[in-house]
mmCIF file of C-alpha atoms in Angstrom:
data_model
loop_
_atom_site.group_PDB
_atom_site.id
_atom_site.type_symbol
_atom_site.label_atom_id
_atom_site.label_comp_id
_atom_site.label_asym_id
_atom_site.label_seq_id
_atom_site.Cartn_x
_atom_site.Cartn_y
_atom_site.Cartn_z
ATOM 1 C CA MET F 1 10.676 -44.035 -6.703
ATOM 2 C CA GLN F 2 13.908 -42.033 -6.793
ATOM 3 C CA ARG F 3 12.195 -39.156 -8.568
ATOM 4 C CA SER F 4 9.308 -39.059 -6.074
ATOM 5 C CA TRP F 5 11.727 -38.866 -3.152
ATOM 6 C CA LYS F 6 13.595 -35.897 -4.698
ATOM 7 C CA ARG F 7 10.339 -34.114 -5.340
ATOM 8 C CA TRP F 8 9.236 -34.461 -1.716
ATOM 9 C CA ALA F 9 12.680 -33.370 -0.531
ATOM 10 C CA TRP F 10 12.388 -30.162 -2.578
ATOM 11 C CA ILE F 11 8.870 -29.523 -1.287
ATOM 12 C CA GLY F 12 10.078 -30.039 2.288
ATOM 13 C CA PHE F 13 13.022 -27.725 1.718
ATOM 14 C CA ALA F 14 10.720 -25.044 0.263
ATOM 15 C CA ILE F 15 8.378 -25.270 3.259
ATOM 16 C CA VAL F 16 11.283 -24.963 5.715
ATOM 17 C CA ALA F 17 12.646 -21.971 3.763
ATOM 18 C CA VAL F 18 9.275 -20.186 3.786
ATOM 19 C CA VAL F 19 8.861 -20.785 7.532
ATOM 20 C CA PHE F 20 12.414 -19.541 8.161
ATOM 21 C CA VAL F 21 11.837 -16.356 6.135
ATOM 22 C CA PHE F 22 8.528 -15.714 7.922
ATOM 23 C CA PHE F 23 10.022 -16.047 11.412
ATOM 24 C CA SER F 24 13.099 -14.025 10.453
ATOM 25 C CA TYR F 25 10.850 -11.208 9.259
ATOM 26 C CA GLN F 26 8.771 -11.336 12.449
ATOM 27 C CA THR F 27 11.909 -11.222 14.590
ATOM 28 C CA ALA F 28 13.313 -8.289 12.616
ATOM 29 C CA GLN F 29 10.048 -6.332 13.009
ATOM 30 C CA SER F 30 9.801 -6.976 16.743
ATOM 31 C CA PRO F 31 11.901 -3.974 17.956
ATOM 32 C CA ALA F 32 9.997 -1.533 15.729
ATOM 33 C CA LYS F 33 6.641 -2.879 16.861
ATOM 34 C CA SER F 34 7.726 -2.765 20.500
ATOM 35 C CA ALA F 35 8.978 0.834 20.163
ATOM 36 C CA GLN F 36 5.711 1.872 18.551
ATOM 37 C CA GLU F 37 3.608 0.194 21.239
ATOM 38 C CA GLN F 38 5.657 1.848 24.000
ATOM 39 C CA ALA F 39 5.465 5.271 22.329
ATOM 40 C CA VAL F 40 1.689 5.021 21.948
ATOM 41 C CA ALA F 41 1.323 4.010 25.613
ATOM 42 C CA ILE F 42 3.476 6.966 26.727
ATOM 43 C CA ALA F 43 1.563 9.375 24.465
ATOM 44 C CA LYS F 44 -1.750 8.205 25.906
ATOM 45 C CA LYS F 45 -0.568 8.353 29.516
ATOM 46 C CA LYS F 46 1.542 11.528 29.514
ATOM 47 C CA ALA F 47 0.017 13.617 26.706
ATOM 48 C CA GLY F 48 -3.623 12.543 26.840
ATOM 49 C CA LEU F 49 -3.645 11.034 23.367
ATOM 50 C CA LYS F 50 -7.014 9.466 22.637
ATOM 51 C CA THR F 51 -6.578 7.991 19.158
ATOM 52 C CA LYS F 52 -3.513 7.122 17.075
ATOM 53 C CA THR F 53 -3.452 7.925 13.364
ATOM 54 C CA GLY F 54 0.253 7.555 12.615
ATOM 55 C CA PHE F 55 3.718 6.755 13.927
ATOM 56 C CA TYR F 56 7.122 8.143 12.923
ATOM 57 C CA TRP F 57 10.626 7.050 13.946
ATOM 58 C CA TYR F 58 13.169 9.861 13.448
ATOM 59 C CA ASN F 59 16.914 9.173 13.659
ATOM 60 C CA ARG F 60 19.328 12.046 13.373
ATOM 61 C CA ASP F 61 21.609 13.352 16.123
ATOM 62 C CA GLN F 62 18.969 12.021 18.507
ATOM 63 C CA THR F 63 16.199 9.461 18.137
ATOM 64 C CA TYR F 64 12.571 10.513 18.471
ATOM 65 C CA PHE F 65 9.300 8.628 18.267
ATOM 66 C CA THR F 66 6.280 10.629 17.166
ATOM 67 C CA VAL F 67 2.704 9.485 17.568
ATOM 68 C CA ALA F 68 0.130 11.341 15.487
ATOM 69 C CA GLY F 69 -3.456 11.347 16.659
ATOM 70 C CA THR F 70 -6.089 13.284 18.545
ATOM 71 C CA ASN F 71 -6.095 14.358 22.170
ATOM 72 C CA GLN F 72 -8.964 14.350 24.667
ATOM 73 C CA LYS F 73 -10.334 17.561 23.098
ATOM 74 C CA ASN F 74 -10.334 15.921 19.633
ATOM 75 C CA THR F 75 -7.520 18.234 18.531
ATOM 76 C CA PRO F 76 -5.122 16.612 16.032
ATOM 77 C CA VAL F 77 -1.631 16.560 17.575
ATOM 78 C CA TYR F 78 1.854 15.141 17.187
ATOM 79 C CA VAL F 79 3.316 13.745 20.407
ATOM 80 C CA LEU F 80 7.105 13.744 20.049
ATOM 81 C CA ILE F 81 8.986 11.514 22.498
ATOM 82 C CA HIS F 82 12.764 11.644 22.962
ATOM 83 C CA LYS F 83 13.964 8.035 23.006
ATOM 84 C CA LYS F 84 16.831 8.520 25.462
ATOM 85 C CA ASN F 85 15.370 10.763 28.168
ATOM 86 C CA GLY F 86 11.625 10.390 27.549
ATOM 87 C CA ALA F 87 11.039 14.142 27.178
ATOM 88 C CA ILE F 88 7.704 14.871 25.510
ATOM 89 C CA ASN F 89 6.683 17.728 23.219
ATOM 90 C CA VAL F 90 3.148 18.083 21.914
ATOM 91 C CA TYR F 91 2.462 20.026 18.715
ATOM 92 C CA LYS F 92 -0.952 20.855 17.313
ATOM 93 C CA GLN F 93 -1.030 19.594 13.753
ATOM 94 C CA SER F 94 -2.629 22.881 12.700
ATOM 95 C CA ALA F 95 0.471 24.786 13.947
ATOM 96 C CA GLY F 96 2.531 23.737 10.941
ATOM 97 C CA ILE F 97 2.599 22.025 7.586
ATOM 98 C CA SER F 98 1.120 18.578 7.146
ATOM 99 C CA ARG F 99 2.912 15.424 6.109
ATOM 100 C CA ASN F 100 1.324 15.731 2.670
ATOM 101 C CA ASP F 101 2.436 19.371 2.342
ATOM 102 C CA ALA F 102 6.032 18.346 3.101
ATOM 103 C CA LEU F 103 5.855 15.542 0.547
ATOM 104 C CA THR F 104 4.338 17.864 -2.062
ATOM 105 C CA LYS F 105 7.172 20.341 -1.508
ATOM 106 C CA VAL F 106 9.774 17.632 -2.091
ATOM 107 C CA TRP F 107 7.993 16.297 -5.178
ATOM 108 C CA ASN F 108 7.660 19.796 -6.653
ATOM 109 C CA HIS F 109 11.158 21.099 -5.864
ATOM 110 C CA GLN F 110 13.379 18.005 -5.925
ATOM 111 C CA ASN F 111 11.587 15.808 -8.480
ATOM 112 C CA PRO F 112 12.610 12.501 -6.862
ATOM 113 C CA LYS F 113 12.429 9.117 -8.520
ATOM 114 C CA LYS F 114 11.081 7.629 -5.285
ATOM 115 C CA VAL F 115 10.342 8.845 -1.749
ATOM 116 C CA LEU F 116 11.687 6.315 0.755
ATOM 117 C CA ASN F 117 10.140 7.678 3.949
ATOM 118 C CA ILE F 118 9.078 10.747 5.875
ATOM 119 C CA ASN F 119 9.530 11.242 9.608
ATOM 120 C CA PHE F 120 8.703 13.889 12.194
ATOM 121 C CA GLY F 121 11.367 14.891 14.721
ATOM 122 C CA LEU F 122 13.513 17.676 16.137
ATOM 123 C CA TYR F 123 16.446 19.271 14.333
ATOM 124 C CA LYS F 124 18.272 22.108 16.118
ATOM 125 C CA ASN F 125 15.419 22.175 18.648
ATOM 126 C CA ARG F 126 12.831 22.851 15.913
ATOM 127 C CA PRO F 127 10.091 20.415 14.855
ATOM 128 C CA VAL F 128 10.774 19.191 11.321
ATOM 129 C CA TRP F 129 9.698 16.779 8.644
ATOM 130 C CA GLN F 130 12.600 14.788 7.235
ATOM 131 C CA VAL F 131 12.002 13.299 3.796
ATOM 132 C CA ALA F 132 14.392 10.661 2.436
ATOM 133 C CA TYR F 133 14.265 10.098 -1.302
ATOM 134 C CA VAL F 134 16.173 8.777 -4.291
ATOM 135 C CA LYS F 135 16.798 11.011 -7.298
ATOM 136 C CA LYS F 136 16.698 9.797 -10.870
ATOM 137 C CA ASN F 137 20.517 9.428 -10.849
ATOM 138 C CA GLY F 138 20.176 6.892 -7.992
ATOM 139 C CA SER F 139 21.586 9.145 -5.251
ATOM 140 C CA LEU F 140 20.151 9.182 -1.734
ATOM 141 C CA ASN F 141 18.947 12.598 -0.524
ATOM 142 C CA TYR F 142 17.387 14.139 2.580
ATOM 143 C CA ASP F 143 15.251 17.269 2.765
ATOM 144 C CA THR F 144 14.634 18.569 6.286
ATOM 145 C CA ILE F 145 11.616 20.888 6.327
ATOM 146 C CA ASP F 146 10.673 23.169 9.227
ATOM 147 C CA PHE F 147 7.249 22.111 10.505
ATOM 148 C CA LYS F 148 6.137 25.631 11.426
ATOM 149 C CA THR F 149 7.407 27.599 8.397
ATOM 150 C CA GLY F 150 7.554 24.980 5.640
ATOM 151 C CA GLU F 151 11.064 26.141 4.737
ATOM 152 C CA THR F 152 13.898 23.726 4.018
ATOM 153 C CA THR F 153 16.328 23.866 6.946
ATOM 154 C CA GLN F 154 18.798 21.371 5.533
ATOM 155 C CA LEU F 155 19.239 19.673 2.193
ATOM 156 C CA ILE F 156 21.621 16.720 1.946
ATOM 157 C CA GLN F 157 22.174 15.533 -1.604
ATOM 158 C CA ASN F 158 24.024 12.901 -3.607
ATOM 159 C CA LEU F 159 24.885 10.359 -0.930
#
């Protein structure tokens, strides 16, 4: 009898823990999901975005949300939205290097252990890809790559 009670107590505790972890995760994801939904709505309304194919959240000196997709003319574009003032810039994807090109450049030149993320934003008023990665020595690194030229504009290493 005693043993059965302990077993059910552990099962109950495990269920409560799983439910707690699930709701904590959902709560933590809520701001990101909300920001993405708002950015997509703005991109559709103000920039004529028809379909969404990607979303990027860039944090540097300023915060930008970028929605990748196609416009009403079926042209692939990036709609960059400044978080604070709502300013919008639209870039044709064909006007610069792709996400995959930026990643390939980092893999070929920096030889990272792992790429953490890639985001599209503005750095010194230029559209850029920012790639965060970990090197084999465990250090955190950032490679900021100019969207239009494909050149590295800033390299931050060994953080």
